[in-house]
Short mmCIF file of C-alpha atoms and ligand atoms in Angstrom, two decimals:
data_model
loop_
_atom_site.label_atom_id
_atom_site.label_comp_id
_atom_site.label_asym_id
_atom_site.label_seq_id
_atom_site.Cartn_x
_atom_site.Cartn_y
_atom_site.Cartn_z
CA MET A 1384 0.10 0.19 0.22
CA SER A 1385 1.84 3.58 -0.91
CA THR A 1386 0.96 6.59 0.70
CA VAL A 1387 -1.12 9.53 -0.97
CA ASN A 1388 1.02 12.62 -2.74
CA ARG A 1389 -0.72 15.12 -3.90
CA GLU A 1390 1.84 17.34 -4.77
CA THR A 1391 1.13 18.25 -8.39
CA PRO A 1392 3.53 21.56 -8.89
CA ARG A 1393 1.46 24.45 -8.93
CA PRO A 1394 2.29 27.58 -10.52
CA ALA A 1395 3.16 30.50 -8.32
CA ALA A 1396 0.21 32.99 -7.49
CA GLY A 1397 0.54 36.14 -9.51
CA ARG A 1398 2.55 37.07 -12.18
CA ALA A 1399 5.97 38.15 -11.15
CA GLY A 1400 7.82 39.86 -13.83
CA ILE A 1401 5.02 40.59 -16.30
CA LYS A 1402 3.13 43.29 -14.17
CA LYS A 1403 0.94 45.54 -16.71
CA GLU A 1404 -1.08 48.39 -16.17
CA LEU A 1405 -5.03 47.55 -17.22
CA PRO A 1406 -6.29 49.82 -19.94
CA ALA A 1407 -8.90 52.32 -18.20
CA HIS A 1408 -11.89 51.13 -20.17
CA PHE A 1409 -11.59 47.44 -18.45
CA LYS A 1410 -13.48 49.09 -15.45
CA ASP A 1411 -16.71 49.33 -17.96
CA TYR A 1412 -16.44 45.44 -17.48
CA ARG A 1413 -17.95 43.81 -14.61
CA HIS A 1414 -19.53 40.40 -13.00
CA VAL A 1415 -18.74 37.16 -14.01
CA TRP A 1416 -20.88 34.89 -16.33
CA VAL A 1417 -21.81 31.21 -16.67
CA PHE A 1418 -23.50 29.85 -19.76
CA ILE A 1419 -25.98 27.37 -18.65
CA GLU A 1420 -25.75 24.97 -21.38
CA LEU A 1421 -29.22 23.52 -22.07
CA GLU A 1422 -29.61 20.93 -24.79
CA ARG A 1423 -33.27 19.43 -25.61
CA GLY A 1424 -34.20 20.10 -21.87
CA GLN A 1425 -31.64 19.23 -19.90
CA VAL A 1426 -29.18 21.26 -18.52
CA HIS A 1427 -25.76 19.91 -18.22
CA PRO A 1428 -24.17 19.44 -14.85
CA VAL A 1429 -21.15 21.33 -15.81
CA SER A 1430 -22.77 24.68 -15.72
CA PHE A 1431 -23.56 24.16 -11.96
CA GLU A 1432 -20.20 23.32 -11.28
CA LEU A 1433 -18.83 26.61 -12.88
CA LEU A 1434 -21.42 28.51 -10.97
CA GLY A 1435 -19.72 26.98 -7.95
CA GLU A 1436 -16.47 28.20 -9.43
CA GLY A 1437 -17.96 31.66 -10.65
CA ARG A 1438 -19.93 31.97 -7.12
CA LYS A 1439 -16.06 32.27 -5.56
CA LEU A 1440 -14.39 34.52 -8.04
CA ALA A 1441 -17.31 36.85 -8.10
CA ASP A 1442 -17.15 36.95 -4.29
CA LYS A 1443 -13.30 37.87 -4.72
CA LEU A 1444 -14.02 40.53 -7.04
CA GLY A 1445 -16.85 41.80 -5.22
CA VAL A 1446 -19.15 41.87 -8.01
CA GLU A 1447 -22.24 39.72 -9.26
CA LEU A 1448 -22.56 36.32 -10.60
CA ALA A 1449 -24.81 35.94 -13.54
CA GLY A 1450 -26.19 32.76 -15.24
CA VAL A 1451 -26.84 33.29 -19.41
CA VAL A 1452 -29.35 30.88 -20.76
CA ILE A 1453 -30.17 30.65 -24.21
CA GLY A 1454 -33.25 28.84 -25.84
CA PRO A 1455 -36.57 28.48 -27.09
CA PRO A 1456 -39.33 30.55 -25.67
CA GLY A 1457 -41.96 29.17 -23.21
CA GLU A 1458 -41.44 26.04 -20.40
CA ALA A 1459 -38.26 24.88 -21.80
CA THR A 1460 -35.84 27.70 -20.47
CA ARG A 1461 -37.33 27.83 -17.03
CA PRO A 1462 -35.79 25.23 -15.31
CA ALA A 1463 -32.81 26.16 -16.44
CA VAL A 1464 -33.27 29.58 -14.95
CA ALA A 1465 -34.74 28.54 -11.41
CA ASP A 1466 -31.38 25.75 -11.31
CA ALA A 1467 -29.16 29.16 -12.16
CA PHE A 1468 -30.29 30.94 -9.02
CA ALA A 1469 -30.43 27.30 -6.96
CA TYR A 1470 -26.52 27.13 -7.95
CA GLY A 1471 -26.11 30.77 -6.52
CA ALA A 1472 -26.73 33.05 -9.46
CA ASP A 1473 -27.61 36.63 -8.41
CA LEU A 1474 -29.21 36.85 -12.00
CA VAL A 1475 -30.04 35.73 -14.99
CA TYR A 1476 -29.49 36.86 -18.63
CA ILE A 1477 -31.88 35.14 -21.14
CA VAL A 1478 -32.40 35.20 -24.75
CA GLU A 1479 -35.17 33.49 -25.98
CA ALA A 1480 -36.35 32.64 -29.72
CA PRO A 1481 -37.93 29.71 -31.38
CA LEU A 1482 -34.76 29.43 -33.70
CA LEU A 1483 -32.66 28.70 -30.52
CA ALA A 1484 -34.61 25.42 -30.02
CA ASP A 1485 -31.98 23.32 -30.78
CA TYR A 1486 -28.25 24.58 -30.72
CA ARG A 1487 -26.52 25.95 -33.44
CA ASN A 1488 -23.89 27.75 -33.67
CA GLU A 1489 -24.51 31.30 -35.62
CA PRO A 1490 -27.37 31.76 -33.84
CA PHE A 1491 -26.10 31.01 -30.16
CA THR A 1492 -22.71 32.67 -31.12
CA LYS A 1493 -25.11 35.89 -31.85
CA ALA A 1494 -26.95 35.57 -28.70
CA MET A 1495 -23.92 35.77 -26.43
CA THR A 1496 -21.95 38.24 -28.31
CA ASP A 1497 -24.88 40.76 -28.35
CA LEU A 1498 -25.15 39.71 -24.62
CA VAL A 1499 -21.74 40.51 -23.89
CA VAL A 1500 -21.57 43.66 -26.07
CA THR A 1501 -24.29 44.93 -24.33
CA HIS A 1502 -23.57 44.28 -20.63
CA LYS A 1503 -19.97 43.79 -20.42
CA PRO A 1504 -19.08 41.05 -18.34
CA GLU A 1505 -15.35 40.59 -17.39
CA ILE A 1506 -15.56 37.06 -16.87
CA LEU A 1507 -17.26 34.39 -19.18
CA LEU A 1508 -17.06 30.84 -18.27
CA LEU A 1509 -18.40 27.71 -20.27
CA GLY A 1510 -18.32 24.07 -20.02
CA ALA A 1511 -15.69 22.07 -21.95
CA THR A 1512 -18.84 20.27 -23.44
CA THR A 1513 -19.09 19.32 -27.43
CA LEU A 1514 -21.29 22.22 -27.29
CA GLY A 1515 -19.65 24.80 -24.93
CA ARG A 1516 -16.41 24.03 -26.67
CA ASP A 1517 -18.12 25.14 -30.36
CA LEU A 1518 -19.59 27.93 -28.66
CA ALA A 1519 -16.69 29.68 -26.96
CA GLY A 1520 -14.32 29.25 -29.99
CA SER A 1521 -16.70 31.14 -32.08
CA VAL A 1522 -17.75 34.06 -29.02
CA ALA A 1523 -14.02 34.54 -28.33
CA THR A 1524 -12.93 34.89 -32.23
CA THR A 1525 -16.01 37.30 -32.87
CA LEU A 1526 -15.41 39.44 -29.82
CA LEU A 1527 -11.47 39.34 -30.74
CA THR A 1528 -10.83 38.48 -27.18
CA GLY A 1529 -8.92 35.65 -25.45
CA LEU A 1530 -10.03 32.09 -24.57
CA THR A 1531 -8.36 29.75 -21.98
CA ALA A 1532 -9.50 26.23 -22.65
CA ASP A 1533 -9.83 22.82 -20.57
CA CYS A 1534 -8.78 25.19 -17.21
CA THR A 1535 -7.86 23.00 -14.35
CA GLU A 1536 -8.15 25.77 -11.74
CA LEU A 1537 -9.59 29.58 -11.57
CA ASP A 1538 -8.25 32.29 -9.59
CA VAL A 1539 -8.33 36.05 -9.50
CA ASP A 1540 -4.64 38.19 -9.54
CA THR A 1541 -3.99 40.76 -7.17
CA ASP A 1542 -5.44 43.53 -10.07
CA GLY A 1543 -8.44 41.55 -10.42
CA SER A 1544 -7.38 39.68 -13.57
CA LEU A 1545 -8.64 36.11 -14.05
CA ALA A 1546 -5.85 33.56 -13.37
CA ALA A 1547 -6.87 30.51 -15.66
CA THR A 1548 -4.70 27.45 -15.12
CA ARG A 1549 -4.30 24.98 -17.37
CA PRO A 1550 -2.05 21.86 -18.22
CA THR A 1551 0.74 22.21 -20.84
CA PHE A 1552 3.45 20.51 -22.52
CA GLY A 1553 1.48 17.05 -22.73
CA GLY A 1554 0.10 17.64 -19.06
CA SER A 1555 3.31 17.48 -17.72
CA LEU A 1556 3.43 21.18 -16.78
CA LEU A 1557 0.54 23.53 -15.53
CA CYS A 1558 1.10 26.97 -16.95
CA THR A 1559 -1.30 30.16 -15.45
CA ILE A 1560 -2.63 32.32 -18.69
CA TYR A 1561 -3.93 35.84 -18.34
CA THR A 1562 -6.07 37.77 -20.87
CA LEU A 1563 -4.53 41.23 -20.26
CA ASN A 1564 -5.29 43.33 -23.34
CA TYR A 1565 -8.77 42.19 -24.08
CA ARG A 1566 -12.07 41.62 -22.43
CA PRO A 1567 -14.32 39.88 -21.39
CA GLN A 1568 -11.46 37.12 -20.18
CA MET A 1569 -13.03 33.67 -21.27
CA ALA A 1570 -12.66 30.33 -20.08
CA THR A 1571 -13.82 26.48 -20.48
CA VAL A 1572 -13.69 24.04 -17.62
CA ARG A 1573 -14.34 20.32 -18.57
CA PRO A 1574 -17.00 18.40 -16.59
CA ARG A 1575 -16.55 16.95 -13.39
CA VAL A 1576 -12.82 19.04 -12.75
CA MET A 1577 -14.62 21.57 -10.47
CA PRO A 1578 -16.72 20.20 -7.66
CA MET A 1579 -20.35 20.09 -7.60
CA PRO A 1580 -21.71 23.16 -5.42
CA GLN A 1581 -24.68 22.71 -3.00
CA ARG A 1582 -27.98 23.49 -4.53
CA THR A 1583 -29.82 25.88 -2.43
CA ASP A 1584 -33.65 26.26 -3.50
CA ARG A 1585 -33.98 30.20 -3.06
CA PRO A 1586 -36.80 32.52 -5.01
CA ALA A 1587 -35.66 33.64 -8.25
CA GLY A 1588 -33.66 36.69 -8.59
CA ARG A 1589 -33.53 39.33 -11.54
CA VAL A 1590 -33.86 38.24 -15.09
CA ILE A 1591 -33.05 40.33 -17.69
CA ARG A 1592 -34.18 39.80 -21.21
CA HIS A 1593 -32.51 39.84 -24.07
CA LYS A 1594 -34.00 40.24 -27.83
CA LEU A 1595 -32.20 38.14 -30.77
CA SER A 1596 -32.14 39.90 -33.94
CA VAL A 1597 -31.31 37.41 -36.48
CA PRO A 1598 -34.08 36.06 -38.86
CA GLU A 1599 -34.13 32.30 -39.53
CA ASP A 1600 -33.34 32.50 -43.55
CA GLU A 1601 -29.76 34.29 -42.32
CA ILE A 1602 -28.92 30.78 -40.65
CA VAL A 1603 -26.73 28.42 -42.83
CA THR A 1604 -27.14 25.59 -40.33
CA LYS A 1605 -30.74 23.72 -40.33
CA VAL A 1606 -31.64 20.93 -37.88
CA LEU A 1607 -33.09 18.26 -39.86
CA GLY A 1608 -33.35 15.49 -36.76
CA PHE A 1609 -31.57 13.53 -34.13
CA LEU A 1610 -30.09 10.37 -34.28
CA PRO A 1611 -29.67 8.48 -31.00
CA ASP A 1612 -25.69 7.98 -30.39
CA SER A 1613 -25.63 4.75 -29.19
CA GLN A 1614 -22.35 4.53 -27.67
CA SER A 1615 -22.26 8.03 -25.46
CA ALA A 1616 -25.64 7.49 -24.34
CA ASN A 1617 -23.92 4.25 -22.98
CA ALA A 1618 -20.89 5.90 -21.39
CA ASN A 1619 -21.81 8.05 -18.18
CA LEU A 1620 -18.20 7.89 -16.57
CA ALA A 1621 -17.78 11.45 -16.14
CA TYR A 1622 -20.73 11.28 -13.38
CA ALA A 1623 -20.59 7.66 -12.27
CA ASP A 1624 -20.28 7.06 -8.36
CA VAL A 1625 -17.98 3.78 -9.01
CA VAL A 1626 -15.37 3.58 -12.02
CA VAL A 1627 -13.36 0.23 -12.98
CA ALA A 1628 -10.48 1.01 -15.79
CA GLY A 1629 -7.84 -1.01 -17.70
CA GLY A 1630 -4.61 -0.14 -19.16
CA LEU A 1631 -2.02 -1.45 -21.76
CA GLY A 1632 -0.76 -4.07 -18.85
CA LEU A 1633 -3.95 -6.11 -19.61
CA GLY A 1634 -2.41 -7.13 -22.96
CA SER A 1635 -5.16 -7.63 -24.98
CA ALA A 1636 -8.71 -6.41 -25.95
CA GLU A 1637 -9.85 -10.03 -25.03
CA ASN A 1638 -8.77 -9.21 -21.38
CA LEU A 1639 -11.11 -6.02 -21.41
CA GLN A 1640 -13.74 -8.16 -20.87
CA LEU A 1641 -12.00 -8.88 -17.33
CA VAL A 1642 -12.60 -4.86 -16.29
CA LYS A 1643 -16.31 -5.44 -17.76
CA ASN A 1644 -17.05 -7.92 -15.56
CA LEU A 1645 -15.96 -6.13 -12.88
CA ALA A 1646 -17.86 -3.47 -13.42
CA ARG A 1647 -21.16 -5.14 -14.06
CA ALA A 1648 -20.55 -6.96 -10.73
CA ILE A 1649 -20.35 -3.98 -8.54
CA GLY A 1650 -22.86 -1.69 -10.63
CA ALA A 1651 -19.68 0.58 -11.98
CA GLU A 1652 -19.16 1.88 -15.49
CA HIS A 1653 -15.99 1.16 -17.28
CA GLY A 1654 -13.15 3.05 -18.75
CA CYS A 1655 -9.51 2.81 -20.06
CA SER A 1656 -6.40 4.20 -20.61
CA ARG A 1657 -5.63 6.47 -23.92
CA PRO A 1658 -3.36 4.13 -25.67
CA LEU A 1659 -6.52 1.27 -25.83
CA VAL A 1660 -8.59 3.67 -27.60
CA GLN A 1661 -5.53 4.15 -29.95
CA LYS A 1662 -5.52 0.64 -30.54
CA GLY A 1663 -9.36 0.22 -31.01
CA TRP A 1664 -10.09 -1.94 -27.86
CA MET A 1665 -12.45 1.12 -26.61
CA SER A 1666 -14.34 3.52 -27.72
CA ALA A 1667 -13.20 6.90 -27.33
CA ASP A 1668 -16.07 8.16 -24.81
CA ARG A 1669 -14.55 5.71 -22.10
CA GLN A 1670 -11.05 7.46 -22.36
CA ILE A 1671 -10.29 8.59 -19.11
CA GLY A 1672 -7.72 11.61 -18.78
CA GLN A 1673 -6.28 14.93 -19.96
CA THR A 1674 -7.71 13.95 -23.38
CA GLY A 1675 -10.51 11.87 -22.58
CA LYS A 1676 -13.36 12.18 -19.54
CA THR A 1677 -12.28 13.76 -15.99
CA ILE A 1678 -14.36 11.44 -13.24
CA ARG A 1679 -14.67 12.22 -9.74
CA PRO A 1680 -16.13 8.77 -8.41
CA LYS A 1681 -16.49 7.61 -4.73
CA LEU A 1682 -14.41 4.34 -5.92
CA TYR A 1683 -11.82 3.89 -8.71
CA ILE A 1684 -10.20 0.84 -9.65
CA ALA A 1685 -7.40 0.70 -12.06
CA ALA A 1686 -5.75 -2.15 -13.68
CA GLY A 1687 -3.03 -2.60 -15.56
CA ILE A 1688 -2.79 1.19 -15.75
CA SER A 1689 0.70 3.12 -15.46
CA GLY A 1690 -0.48 6.34 -13.87
CA ALA A 1691 0.91 8.68 -16.20
CA ILE A 1692 0.65 12.49 -15.60
CA GLN A 1693 -2.41 12.78 -18.27
CA HIS A 1694 -4.35 9.80 -16.89
CA ARG A 1695 -3.26 11.36 -13.60
CA VAL A 1696 -5.19 14.40 -13.94
CA GLY A 1697 -8.12 12.60 -14.92
CA VAL A 1698 -8.65 10.66 -12.00
CA GLU A 1699 -7.40 12.60 -9.16
CA GLY A 1700 -10.63 13.76 -7.48
CA ALA A 1701 -11.97 10.49 -6.96
CA ASP A 1702 -12.36 9.76 -3.38
CA LEU A 1703 -10.78 6.43 -3.52
CA ILE A 1704 -8.46 5.10 -5.71
CA VAL A 1705 -7.25 1.59 -5.98
CA ALA A 1706 -4.41 0.66 -8.54
CA ILE A 1707 -3.69 -2.68 -9.28
CA ASN A 1708 -0.13 -3.34 -11.07
CA THR A 1709 2.93 -5.94 -11.20
CA ASP A 1710 5.23 -2.89 -10.86
CA PRO A 1711 5.79 -1.88 -7.56
CA ASN A 1712 7.50 1.22 -8.66
CA ALA A 1713 4.78 2.09 -11.31
CA PRO A 1714 3.43 6.27 -10.79
CA ILE A 1715 0.29 5.33 -9.97
CA PHE A 1716 1.22 3.98 -6.77
CA ASP A 1717 2.47 7.66 -5.88
CA PHE A 1718 -1.08 8.60 -6.01
CA ALA A 1719 -3.30 5.34 -5.27
CA HIS A 1720 -4.95 5.36 -2.03
CA LEU A 1721 -4.61 1.66 -1.82
CA GLY A 1722 -2.00 -0.35 -4.30
CA ILE A 1723 -2.03 -4.07 -5.28
CA VAL A 1724 1.19 -5.30 -6.62
CA THR A 1725 -0.08 -8.58 -8.75
CA ASP A 1726 -1.50 -9.60 -12.10
CA ALA A 1727 -4.42 -8.13 -12.91
CA ILE A 1728 -5.25 -10.51 -15.40
CA ARG A 1729 -5.29 -13.22 -12.64
CA PHE A 1730 -6.43 -10.83 -9.34
CA LEU A 1731 -9.78 -9.43 -11.50
CA PRO A 1732 -11.51 -12.52 -12.00
CA ALA A 1733 -10.97 -13.42 -8.47
CA LEU A 1734 -12.07 -9.65 -7.34
CA THR A 1735 -15.12 -9.96 -9.61
CA GLU A 1736 -16.04 -13.41 -7.74
CA ALA A 1737 -15.55 -12.26 -4.59
CA PHE A 1738 -17.69 -9.29 -5.22
CA THR A 1739 -20.83 -11.29 -6.85
CA ARG A 1740 -20.92 -13.59 -3.81
CA ARG A 1741 -20.87 -11.04 -1.39
CA LEU A 1742 -23.05 -7.93 -2.76
CA SER A 1743 -26.85 -8.81 -3.24
CA PRO A 1744 -28.34 -6.13 -5.26
CA HIS A 1745 -29.38 -4.25 -2.33
CA ASN A 1746 -25.78 -3.82 -1.27
CA ARG A 1747 -24.74 -3.24 -4.35
CA ASP A 1748 -26.91 -0.18 -4.35
CA LYS A 1749 -25.46 0.87 -1.16
CA LEU A 1750 -22.05 0.85 -2.44
CA ALA A 1751 -23.23 3.25 -4.90
CA SER A 1752 -24.93 5.84 -2.51
C1 FAD B 212 -0.80 15.02 -25.02
C2 FAD B 212 -1.09 13.44 -24.47
C3 FAD B 212 -2.32 13.51 -24.10
C4 FAD B 212 -2.56 12.07 -23.51
N1 FAD B 212 -3.69 11.82 -22.79
C5 FAD B 212 -4.08 10.74 -22.24
C6 FAD B 212 -5.53 10.70 -21.59
O1 FAD B 212 -6.58 11.10 -21.88
N2 FAD B 212 -5.59 9.41 -20.63
C7 FAD B 212 -4.64 8.69 -20.74
O2 FAD B 212 -4.63 7.61 -20.16
N3 FAD B 212 -3.19 8.82 -21.25
C8 FAD B 212 -3.20 9.77 -21.94
N4 FAD B 212 -1.81 9.99 -22.40
C9 FAD B 212 -1.12 8.97 -22.98
C10 FAD B 212 -0.18 8.58 -21.30
O3 FAD B 212 1.33 9.87 -21.55
C11 FAD B 212 0.22 7.09 -21.13
O4 FAD B 212 1.40 6.90 -22.13
C12 FAD B 212 -0.68 6.43 -20.99
O5 FAD B 212 -1.79 6.67 -19.81
C13 FAD B 212 -0.51 5.10 -20.43
O6 FAD B 212 -1.35 4.36 -20.94
P1 FAD B 212 -1.11 2.94 -19.55
O7 FAD B 212 -0.86 2.91 -18.52
O8 FAD B 212 -2.86 1.69 -20.00
O9 FAD B 212 -0.06 1.80 -20.30
P2 FAD B 212 1.39 1.44 -19.69
O10 FAD B 212 1.92 2.95 -19.32
O11 FAD B 212 2.38 1.15 -20.66
O12 FAD B 212 1.23 1.05 -18.64
C14 FAD B 212 0.84 -0.22 -18.17
C15 FAD B 212 0.96 -0.64 -16.83
O13 FAD B 212 0.70 -2.10 -16.66
C16 FAD B 212 1.36 -2.60 -15.92
N5 FAD B 212 1.46 -4.24 -16.23
C17 FAD B 212 1.53 -4.60 -16.84
N6 FAD B 212 1.23 -6.01 -17.12
C18 FAD B 212 0.54 -6.36 -16.01
C19 FAD B 212 -0.37 -7.28 -15.68
N7 FAD B 212 -0.49 -8.11 -15.95
N8 FAD B 212 -0.89 -6.48 -14.49
C20 FAD B 212 -1.20 -5.43 -13.69
N9 FAD B 212 -0.18 -4.21 -14.40
C21 FAD B 212 0.13 -4.59 -15.71
C22 FAD B 212 3.04 -1.74 -16.09
O14 FAD B 212 3.76 -2.23 -14.63
C23 FAD B 212 2.56 -0.61 -16.42
O15 FAD B 212 2.51 -0.05 -15.57
C24 FAD B 212 -1.65 11.06 -23.19
C25 FAD B 212 -0.50 11.81 -23.61
C26 FAD B 212 0.18 12.97 -23.87
C27 FAD B 212 1.09 12.89 -24.84
#
């Protein structure tokens, strides 16, 4: 068993050596905004995680936290507005129009950039989801401002600038990026990187409505229909309570069945390290790590995974990490809470059998709660 070592090098706070007088008109930009991602009636949980983070930034700056809801008129946006207040927003900006019923880049970019130009937030946060990444990039380029993608830490510098930290050089270093010359300062954060804040049901605050000035015939993208994505619908790794993952140490695609069997026995999701996706042994939506999913389960079991930094950053938020590896010096033992030095190919079936014997369906539910 190894001890926990969570000493990932952090950049020093502040921007020693690059202090810069901020332009006077930056004072016109105030408040922290979070895009509330709403797709087909569902708010993506990353929006709540960002509201939690946005609340901290707004309190440090002494400004307000606003949610931005963009969607169709009527009932569809109401839960998103209520959720924004429940997770800490002081006010909500809302743009409603029939042509915003389904996400399309052009009208959503127009809605967001119009809002920003009118109300001038200093910080704008979006989830690094497929939708959020698409929108953030086009909003930043339209507004000609800076965007720091896939941040792992957000803070406020002494002069009130956003300090956006993200991995660099293949994940081996963390760098803190500032948008010194432009406003707003934009950042995206992947789901599960920030903790989920407490929900507190409270009365709705101010809602500021904004009209969208773009007709349907000016939008080149038309939504013809939706096809279910069977693979991603199955993989709910980011929000799973228990995850079992396999790495190259398992030796073959066939041996991944051992991981799936254990996952099924304990009601867990299964995942993998990146090389397995590259080999075509598992689908990309099962990859865990810097370029895959970030997970925060109560229990993470990693079998035959070395614990490279790019994998580590995706699993560090787990409450309990159990590593199975033949090499006692594998890096994963530096941050696993429990290490088992053994052959995973022999150990996984024994563990699955032990769990299957002991866990009735009732107890399995308790494990996940
Ligand atoms: C830009 C960039 C982004 C990346 N993004 C990601 C990412 O998102 N996710 C990710 O996982 N990787 C990512 N990587 C790759 C990462 O650097 C590692 O190469 C990868 O995580 C290694 O995968 P692995 O641990 O499965 O394989 P290996 O490093 O080969 O480790 C296999 C481990 O299995 C052990 N082993 C061997 N046989 C057995 C056995 N029978 N039983 C038990 N243990 C055994 C070995 O001791 C070894 O520790 C990224 C790399 C780069 C450059």
